[in-house]
C-alpha cells in the first residue's frame, strides 16, 4: 500500500467521523401555543387571589381537594382495581421493554457457541471427518457514526415518556369520574327521598279527597287532578330508582368491584311532616343538607396551566419522537459500518475443545454498506418522517387548543352554575311560601283545589331542579379540577405491586 493511499484512507475516515459527530436530527423547538394569553372569562377576585397565593391546581392532590372520607375510600379502591388504569400501567411496561430493545442495538451482541459437524470427505476414500468449533462471537455490531441508532433510541425514549403521560391522564380521568359518580349517587338518593316523601304526602291528600268525593262534597275533576299529581310523584320515584341503580352500576365499573355500602353517600332523612303541613321546612332541608361546595381552584395563566396537563405533555413527547425519527431517516442516506468477529478453538473432535488439543481460530469481518441506488426509497422515508413530524406539530397545537377550551368552558360553568343554584334556591323558597299561602287560602275557601295542586306541583319541580343544580355546580368544580390537570399523585408501592 502506497503512502498516498494510506493518507487518503485516513482523510476519508476522519471525514466520516467528523460528519458522524454532527447530529442529523433537527433541533427541537417547542411550538408556540396557538391560544390566547388569558382566559376568555377571567376568574373572580377571590380566585385570582388564590392563584397568587396557592399552588397550581395540577399540584393539588386529590385527597386534599376531596376531603370526604367516603369518596377518598372509593377513589383509592378505583386506583387499585380499575382495569382501564391497569391497562395504562401495563402499556408503560410494554413500551419500556421496547425501549430497552431499541437501546440495546447501540451495543455489540456477544454470544458463546459450540458446534460439531460430521460429513464425508470429497476426496477418496471419502472418510467421515469431524470438525468441532467453539468460541465467542460478536454479531453485526453497527458503528453508529451518523447517529441512526441514537435517534431511534431517542424516539423510543420519547414514546416511553408519552405513554407515562397517558397513564397520568387515565389516572386523572378516573379520579374525576369516581367523584362525579359519587355525587351523582348522592343527588339520586336525594331525588328518591324527595319523591317518596312527596308521594306519601300526596297519597294522604288523595285519600282525604276520595273520602270527600264519596260523600258528594268534591267533584270528580278535583279528584282526578289530585290523582294525576300523585302519579307524577310515582313516576319521579321510578325515575330516581332507575337513575340510582344505573349510577351505582357505573361506580362499580369504575371501582372494578362492588362498591362497599359504607363508602356510598348516606341516604337523606326527610321530616315525617308532609310538604302540605310545612313546605318551608322541607325546602330548607333540601338546601342545607346537601354536600358543601368544593374550594375555589387557583387557575393561573394559560401558558402555565395548560403545559401541566398530562395530555399536553404526551402530545409534546410524541412530537419529540417524530422529530428524532427524521434524524434516523437521514442517517439511512449515509454508509453503515458493521463489524462481525469471532474468536475460539477448532478441533477434529468435540472433546478436543476442552482438553487443549484444538487450534486457535479467529475471524474479523468489517462490512461497509453504501447506498447507491434505491429508487428514492430513503428520500421517501425522509419525506415521510417530516410529514409525520408536521402531523405531530398539528396534533400538539390542537391538544393545546382543546385544553384551552375545556378550561375556559369549566370556568364559565363554575360561575354560571353557582348563580343558577342560588337562583334555583330562591325560586324554591318562593314556591314553598306560595304553597303555604295556597294551603291557607284553600282551607279558608278562597282558593280552589286546582290552585293548591298547582302550587304542590311547582314546589316539587323546583325542589328537583334545586338538587340537579346543586349537582351541576359540584360537578363543574370537579371538571375544572380535571381540566387544570389536577388529580395526579404518584402511586404507592402497594398500588404498583397490585398491577403487576
mmCIF file with all atom_site columns, C-alpha atoms in Angstrom, residues 338-485:
data_model
loop_
_atom_site.group_PDB
_atom_site.id
_atom_site.type_symbol
_atom_site.label_atom_id
_atom_site.label_alt_id
_atom_site.label_comp_id
_atom_site.label_asym_id
_atom_site.label_entity_id
_atom_site.label_seq_id
_atom_site.pdbx_PDB_ins_code
_atom_site.Cartn_x
_atom_site.Cartn_y
_atom_site.Cartn_z
_atom_site.occupancy
_atom_site.B_iso_or_equiv
_atom_site.pdbx_formal_charge
_atom_site.auth_seq_id
_atom_site.auth_comp_id
_atom_site.auth_asym_id
_atom_site.auth_atom_id
_atom_site.pdbx_PDB_model_num
ATOM 1   C CA . UNK A 1 338 ? -20.912  -3.117  10.834 1.00 0.00 ? 338 UNK A CA 1
ATOM 2   C CA . UNK A 1 339 ? -18.475  -5.496  12.479 1.00 0.00 ? 339 UNK A CA 1
ATOM 3   C CA . UNK A 1 340 ? -18.682  -9.270  12.805 1.00 0.00 ? 340 UNK A CA 1
ATOM 4   C CA . UNK A 1 341 ? -15.947  -11.052 14.730 1.00 0.00 ? 341 UNK A CA 1
ATOM 5   C CA . UNK A 1 342 ? -15.317  -14.372 16.396 1.00 0.00 ? 342 UNK A CA 1
ATOM 6   C CA . UNK A 1 343 ? -12.543  -15.999 18.386 1.00 0.00 ? 343 UNK A CA 1
ATOM 7   C CA . UNK A 1 344 ? -12.331  -19.566 19.595 1.00 0.00 ? 344 UNK A CA 1
ATOM 8   C CA . UNK A 1 345 ? -10.989  -23.074 19.145 1.00 0.00 ? 345 UNK A CA 1
ATOM 9   C CA . UNK A 1 346 ? -11.305  -25.562 16.269 1.00 0.00 ? 346 UNK A CA 1
ATOM 10  C CA . UNK A 1 347 ? -10.713  -29.295 16.761 1.00 0.00 ? 347 UNK A CA 1
ATOM 11  C CA . UNK A 1 348 ? -11.169  -32.597 14.946 1.00 0.00 ? 348 UNK A CA 1
ATOM 12  C CA . UNK A 1 349 ? -13.262  -33.848 17.851 1.00 0.00 ? 349 UNK A CA 1
ATOM 13  C CA . UNK A 1 350 ? -15.707  -32.269 20.281 1.00 0.00 ? 350 UNK A CA 1
ATOM 14  C CA . UNK A 1 351 ? -13.605  -33.356 23.256 1.00 0.00 ? 351 UNK A CA 1
ATOM 15  C CA . UNK A 1 352 ? -10.619  -31.562 21.781 1.00 0.00 ? 352 UNK A CA 1
ATOM 16  C CA . UNK A 1 353 ? -12.272  -28.232 22.533 1.00 0.00 ? 353 UNK A CA 1
ATOM 17  C CA . UNK A 1 354 ? -11.856  -28.861 26.265 1.00 0.00 ? 354 UNK A CA 1
ATOM 18  C CA . UNK A 1 355 ? -8.542   -30.759 26.593 1.00 0.00 ? 355 UNK A CA 1
ATOM 19  C CA . UNK A 1 356 ? -6.331   -28.264 24.812 1.00 0.00 ? 356 UNK A CA 1
ATOM 20  C CA . UNK A 1 357 ? -5.869   -30.251 21.563 1.00 0.00 ? 357 UNK A CA 1
ATOM 21  C CA . UNK A 1 358 ? -7.723   -27.668 19.474 1.00 0.00 ? 358 UNK A CA 1
ATOM 22  C CA . UNK A 1 359 ? -6.318   -24.934 17.303 1.00 0.00 ? 359 UNK A CA 1
ATOM 23  C CA . UNK A 1 360 ? -6.915   -21.252 17.929 1.00 0.00 ? 360 UNK A CA 1
ATOM 24  C CA . UNK A 1 361 ? -9.080   -19.592 15.294 1.00 0.00 ? 361 UNK A CA 1
ATOM 25  C CA . UNK A 1 362 ? -10.415  -16.084 14.828 1.00 0.00 ? 362 UNK A CA 1
ATOM 26  C CA . UNK A 1 363 ? -12.132  -14.014 12.230 1.00 0.00 ? 363 UNK A CA 1
ATOM 27  C CA . UNK A 1 364 ? -12.815  -10.315 11.772 1.00 0.00 ? 364 UNK A CA 1
ATOM 28  C CA . UNK A 1 365 ? -15.241  -9.207  9.058  1.00 0.00 ? 365 UNK A CA 1
ATOM 29  C CA . UNK A 1 366 ? -15.994  -5.484  8.843  1.00 0.00 ? 366 UNK A CA 1
ATOM 30  C CA . UNK A 1 367 ? -18.660  -4.519  6.343  1.00 0.00 ? 367 UNK A CA 1
ATOM 31  C CA . UNK A 1 368 ? -19.309  -1.167  4.718  1.00 0.00 ? 368 UNK A CA 1
ATOM 32  C CA . UNK A 1 369 ? -22.721  -0.644  3.159  1.00 0.00 ? 369 UNK A CA 1
ATOM 33  C CA . UNK A 1 370 ? -23.060  2.423   0.968  1.00 0.00 ? 370 UNK A CA 1
ATOM 34  C CA . UNK A 1 371 ? -26.458  3.214   -0.538 1.00 0.00 ? 371 UNK A CA 1
ATOM 35  C CA . UNK A 1 372 ? -26.097  3.781   -4.282 1.00 0.00 ? 372 UNK A CA 1
ATOM 36  C CA . UNK A 1 373 ? -29.496  3.244   -5.826 1.00 0.00 ? 373 UNK A CA 1
ATOM 37  C CA . UNK A 1 374 ? -32.754  2.516   -4.006 1.00 0.00 ? 374 UNK A CA 1
ATOM 38  C CA . UNK A 1 375 ? -35.284  4.074   -6.385 1.00 0.00 ? 375 UNK A CA 1
ATOM 39  C CA . UNK A 1 376 ? -35.794  7.003   -3.996 1.00 0.00 ? 376 UNK A CA 1
ATOM 40  C CA . UNK A 1 377 ? -36.709  4.851   -1.007 1.00 0.00 ? 377 UNK A CA 1
ATOM 41  C CA . UNK A 1 378 ? -34.514  6.690   1.510  1.00 0.00 ? 378 UNK A CA 1
ATOM 42  C CA . UNK A 1 379 ? -35.633  10.093  0.264  1.00 0.00 ? 379 UNK A CA 1
ATOM 43  C CA . UNK A 1 380 ? -39.243  8.972   0.592  1.00 0.00 ? 380 UNK A CA 1
ATOM 44  C CA . UNK A 1 381 ? -38.545  7.824   4.162  1.00 0.00 ? 381 UNK A CA 1
ATOM 45  C CA . UNK A 1 382 ? -37.157  11.263  4.994  1.00 0.00 ? 382 UNK A CA 1
ATOM 46  C CA . UNK A 1 383 ? -40.181  12.977  3.451  1.00 0.00 ? 383 UNK A CA 1
ATOM 47  C CA . UNK A 1 384 ? -42.487  10.630  5.320  1.00 0.00 ? 384 UNK A CA 1
ATOM 48  C CA . UNK A 1 385 ? -40.779  11.311  8.658  1.00 0.00 ? 385 UNK A CA 1
ATOM 49  C CA . UNK A 1 386 ? -41.007  15.068  8.053  1.00 0.00 ? 386 UNK A CA 1
ATOM 50  C CA . UNK A 1 387 ? -44.724  14.798  7.319  1.00 0.00 ? 387 UNK A CA 1
ATOM 51  C CA . UNK A 1 388 ? -45.215  12.755  10.493 1.00 0.00 ? 388 UNK A CA 1
ATOM 52  C CA . UNK A 1 389 ? -43.372  15.480  12.391 1.00 0.00 ? 389 UNK A CA 1
ATOM 53  C CA . UNK A 1 390 ? -45.670  18.127  10.880 1.00 0.00 ? 390 UNK A CA 1
ATOM 54  C CA . UNK A 1 391 ? -48.688  15.996  11.824 1.00 0.00 ? 391 UNK A CA 1
ATOM 55  C CA . UNK A 1 392 ? -47.364  15.758  15.388 1.00 0.00 ? 392 UNK A CA 1
ATOM 56  C CA . UNK A 1 393 ? -46.986  19.553  15.484 1.00 0.00 ? 393 UNK A CA 1
ATOM 57  C CA . UNK A 1 394 ? -50.597  19.989  14.371 1.00 0.00 ? 394 UNK A CA 1
ATOM 58  C CA . UNK A 1 395 ? -51.768  17.434  16.924 1.00 0.00 ? 395 UNK A CA 1
ATOM 59  C CA . UNK A 1 396 ? -49.821  19.207  19.675 1.00 0.00 ? 396 UNK A CA 1
ATOM 60  C CA . UNK A 1 397 ? -51.338  22.555  18.753 1.00 0.00 ? 397 UNK A CA 1
ATOM 61  C CA . UNK A 1 398 ? -54.811  21.040  18.563 1.00 0.00 ? 398 UNK A CA 1
ATOM 62  C CA . UNK A 1 399 ? -54.328  19.461  22.000 1.00 0.00 ? 399 UNK A CA 1
ATOM 63  C CA . UNK A 1 400 ? -53.437  22.907  23.368 1.00 0.00 ? 400 UNK A CA 1
ATOM 64  C CA . UNK A 1 401 ? -56.487  24.494  21.784 1.00 0.00 ? 401 UNK A CA 1
ATOM 65  C CA . UNK A 1 402 ? -58.787  21.739  23.053 1.00 0.00 ? 402 UNK A CA 1
ATOM 66  C CA . UNK A 1 403 ? -57.328  22.045  26.551 1.00 0.00 ? 403 UNK A CA 1
ATOM 67  C CA . UNK A 1 404 ? -57.774  25.832  26.452 1.00 0.00 ? 404 UNK A CA 1
ATOM 68  C CA . UNK A 1 405 ? -61.433  25.422  25.540 1.00 0.00 ? 405 UNK A CA 1
ATOM 69  C CA . UNK A 1 406 ? -62.000  22.807  28.262 1.00 0.00 ? 406 UNK A CA 1
ATOM 70  C CA . UNK A 1 407 ? -60.613  25.106  30.948 1.00 0.00 ? 407 UNK A CA 1
ATOM 71  C CA . UNK A 1 408 ? -62.488  28.128  29.581 1.00 0.00 ? 408 UNK A CA 1
ATOM 72  C CA . UNK A 1 409 ? -65.760  26.162  29.490 1.00 0.00 ? 409 UNK A CA 1
ATOM 73  C CA . UNK A 1 410 ? -65.147  24.878  33.007 1.00 0.00 ? 410 UNK A CA 1
ATOM 74  C CA . UNK A 1 411 ? -64.544  28.413  34.293 1.00 0.00 ? 411 UNK A CA 1
ATOM 75  C CA . UNK A 1 412 ? -67.805  29.601  32.752 1.00 0.00 ? 412 UNK A CA 1
ATOM 76  C CA . UNK A 1 413 ? -69.653  26.563  34.112 1.00 0.00 ? 413 UNK A CA 1
ATOM 77  C CA . UNK A 1 414 ? -68.290  27.078  37.613 1.00 0.00 ? 414 UNK A CA 1
ATOM 78  C CA . UNK A 1 415 ? -69.513  30.662  37.668 1.00 0.00 ? 415 UNK A CA 1
ATOM 79  C CA . UNK A 1 416 ? -72.849  30.163  35.921 1.00 0.00 ? 416 UNK A CA 1
ATOM 80  C CA . UNK A 1 417 ? -73.872  27.031  37.822 1.00 0.00 ? 417 UNK A CA 1
ATOM 81  C CA . UNK A 1 418 ? -73.211  28.813  41.108 1.00 0.00 ? 418 UNK A CA 1
ATOM 82  C CA . UNK A 1 419 ? -75.538  31.613  40.010 1.00 0.00 ? 419 UNK A CA 1
ATOM 83  C CA . UNK A 1 420 ? -78.072  29.102  38.742 1.00 0.00 ? 420 UNK A CA 1
ATOM 84  C CA . UNK A 1 421 ? -78.074  27.150  42.016 1.00 0.00 ? 421 UNK A CA 1
ATOM 85  C CA . UNK A 1 422 ? -78.591  30.341  44.003 1.00 0.00 ? 422 UNK A CA 1
ATOM 86  C CA . UNK A 1 423 ? -81.449  31.434  41.754 1.00 0.00 ? 423 UNK A CA 1
ATOM 87  C CA . UNK A 1 424 ? -82.969  27.977  41.957 1.00 0.00 ? 424 UNK A CA 1
ATOM 88  C CA . UNK A 1 425 ? -82.769  28.136  45.734 1.00 0.00 ? 425 UNK A CA 1
ATOM 89  C CA . UNK A 1 426 ? -84.570  31.478  45.705 1.00 0.00 ? 426 UNK A CA 1
ATOM 90  C CA . UNK A 1 427 ? -87.264  30.049  43.473 1.00 0.00 ? 427 UNK A CA 1
ATOM 91  C CA . UNK A 1 428 ? -87.691  27.030  45.763 1.00 0.00 ? 428 UNK A CA 1
ATOM 92  C CA . UNK A 1 429 ? -88.112  29.307  48.769 1.00 0.00 ? 429 UNK A CA 1
ATOM 93  C CA . UNK A 1 430 ? -90.702  31.316  46.859 1.00 0.00 ? 430 UNK A CA 1
ATOM 94  C CA . UNK A 1 431 ? -92.566  28.188  45.779 1.00 0.00 ? 431 UNK A CA 1
ATOM 95  C CA . UNK A 1 432 ? -92.585  26.914  49.373 1.00 0.00 ? 432 UNK A CA 1
ATOM 96  C CA . UNK A 1 433 ? -94.068  30.210  50.552 1.00 0.00 ? 433 UNK A CA 1
ATOM 97  C CA . UNK A 1 434 ? -96.590  30.069  47.723 1.00 0.00 ? 434 UNK A CA 1
ATOM 98  C CA . UNK A 1 435 ? -97.704  26.577  48.744 1.00 0.00 ? 435 UNK A CA 1
ATOM 99  C CA . UNK A 1 436 ? -98.085  27.666  52.357 1.00 0.00 ? 436 UNK A CA 1
ATOM 100 C CA . UNK A 1 437 ? -100.286 30.589  51.288 1.00 0.00 ? 437 UNK A CA 1
ATOM 101 C CA . UNK A 1 438 ? -102.237 28.433  48.846 1.00 0.00 ? 438 UNK A CA 1
ATOM 102 C CA . UNK A 1 439 ? -102.896 25.937  51.620 1.00 0.00 ? 439 UNK A CA 1
ATOM 103 C CA . UNK A 1 440 ? -104.226 28.701  53.886 1.00 0.00 ? 440 UNK A CA 1
ATOM 104 C CA . UNK A 1 441 ? -106.409 30.108  51.110 1.00 0.00 ? 441 UNK A CA 1
ATOM 105 C CA . UNK A 1 442 ? -107.751 26.652  50.286 1.00 0.00 ? 442 UNK A CA 1
ATOM 106 C CA . UNK A 1 443 ? -108.546 25.984  53.957 1.00 0.00 ? 443 UNK A CA 1
ATOM 107 C CA . UNK A 1 444 ? -110.368 29.321  54.095 1.00 0.00 ? 444 UNK A CA 1
ATOM 108 C CA . UNK A 1 445 ? -112.335 28.528  50.956 1.00 0.00 ? 445 UNK A CA 1
ATOM 109 C CA . UNK A 1 446 ? -110.763 31.377  48.959 1.00 0.00 ? 446 UNK A CA 1
ATOM 110 C CA . UNK A 1 447 ? -108.643 29.244  46.599 1.00 0.00 ? 447 UNK A CA 1
ATOM 111 C CA . UNK A 1 448 ? -109.697 26.232  44.591 1.00 0.00 ? 448 UNK A CA 1
ATOM 112 C CA . UNK A 1 449 ? -108.321 22.696  44.710 1.00 0.00 ? 449 UNK A CA 1
ATOM 113 C CA . UNK A 1 450 ? -106.642 23.312  41.352 1.00 0.00 ? 450 UNK A CA 1
ATOM 114 C CA . UNK A 1 451 ? -104.694 26.282  42.774 1.00 0.00 ? 451 UNK A CA 1
ATOM 115 C CA . UNK A 1 452 ? -103.432 24.091  45.602 1.00 0.00 ? 452 UNK A CA 1
ATOM 116 C CA . UNK A 1 453 ? -102.415 21.254  43.285 1.00 0.00 ? 453 UNK A CA 1
ATOM 117 C CA . UNK A 1 454 ? -100.599 23.656  41.000 1.00 0.00 ? 454 UNK A CA 1
ATOM 118 C CA . UNK A 1 455 ? -98.619  25.011  43.949 1.00 0.00 ? 455 UNK A CA 1
ATOM 119 C CA . UNK A 1 456 ? -97.729  21.481  45.017 1.00 0.00 ? 456 UNK A CA 1
ATOM 120 C CA . UNK A 1 457 ? -96.529  20.577  41.519 1.00 0.00 ? 457 UNK A CA 1
ATOM 121 C CA . UNK A 1 458 ? -94.446  23.742  41.251 1.00 0.00 ? 458 UNK A CA 1
ATOM 122 C CA . UNK A 1 459 ? -92.735  23.212  44.608 1.00 0.00 ? 459 UNK A CA 1
ATOM 123 C CA . UNK A 1 460 ? -91.908  19.586  43.838 1.00 0.00 ? 460 UNK A CA 1
ATOM 124 C CA . UNK A 1 461 ? -90.471  20.510  40.428 1.00 0.00 ? 461 UNK A CA 1
ATOM 125 C CA . UNK A 1 462 ? -88.462  23.352  41.957 1.00 0.00 ? 462 UNK A CA 1
ATOM 126 C CA . UNK A 1 463 ? -87.026  21.057  44.648 1.00 0.00 ? 463 UNK A CA 1
ATOM 127 C CA . UNK A 1 464 ? -85.995  18.540  41.995 1.00 0.00 ? 464 UNK A CA 1
ATOM 128 C CA . UNK A 1 465 ? -84.373  21.295  39.957 1.00 0.00 ? 465 UNK A CA 1
ATOM 129 C CA . UNK A 1 466 ? -82.535  22.532  43.046 1.00 0.00 ? 466 UNK A CA 1
ATOM 130 C CA . UNK A 1 467 ? -80.967  19.129  43.623 1.00 0.00 ? 467 UNK A CA 1
ATOM 131 C CA . UNK A 1 468 ? -79.942  18.973  39.947 1.00 0.00 ? 468 UNK A CA 1
ATOM 132 C CA . UNK A 1 469 ? -78.485  22.486  40.118 1.00 0.00 ? 469 UNK A CA 1
ATOM 133 C CA . UNK A 1 470 ? -76.501  21.642  43.240 1.00 0.00 ? 470 UNK A CA 1
ATOM 134 C CA . UNK A 1 471 ? -75.130  18.547  41.488 1.00 0.00 ? 471 UNK A CA 1
ATOM 135 C CA . UNK A 1 472 ? -74.229  20.537  38.373 1.00 0.00 ? 472 UNK A CA 1
ATOM 136 C CA . UNK A 1 473 ? -72.389  23.117  40.485 1.00 0.00 ? 473 UNK A CA 1
ATOM 137 C CA . UNK A 1 474 ? -70.446  20.393  42.274 1.00 0.00 ? 474 UNK A CA 1
ATOM 138 C CA . UNK A 1 475 ? -69.512  18.621  39.055 1.00 0.00 ? 475 UNK A CA 1
ATOM 139 C CA . UNK A 1 476 ? -68.442  21.932  37.485 1.00 0.00 ? 476 UNK A CA 1
ATOM 140 C CA . UNK A 1 477 ? -65.801  22.251  40.218 1.00 0.00 ? 477 UNK A CA 1
ATOM 141 C CA . UNK A 1 478 ? -64.639  18.692  39.518 1.00 0.00 ? 478 UNK A CA 1
ATOM 142 C CA . UNK A 1 479 ? -64.493  19.345  35.777 1.00 0.00 ? 479 UNK A CA 1
ATOM 143 C CA . UNK A 1 480 ? -62.347  22.440  36.309 1.00 0.00 ? 480 UNK A CA 1
ATOM 144 C CA . UNK A 1 481 ? -60.044  20.499  38.640 1.00 0.00 ? 481 UNK A CA 1
ATOM 145 C CA . UNK A 1 482 ? -59.605  17.846  35.955 1.00 0.00 ? 482 UNK A CA 1
ATOM 146 C CA . UNK A 1 483 ? -59.203  20.393  33.130 1.00 0.00 ? 483 UNK A CA 1
ATOM 147 C CA . UNK A 1 484 ? -56.361  22.082  35.016 1.00 0.00 ? 484 UNK A CA 1
ATOM 148 C CA . UNK A 1 485 ? -54.518  18.769  35.340 1.00 0.00 ? 485 UNK A CA 1
#
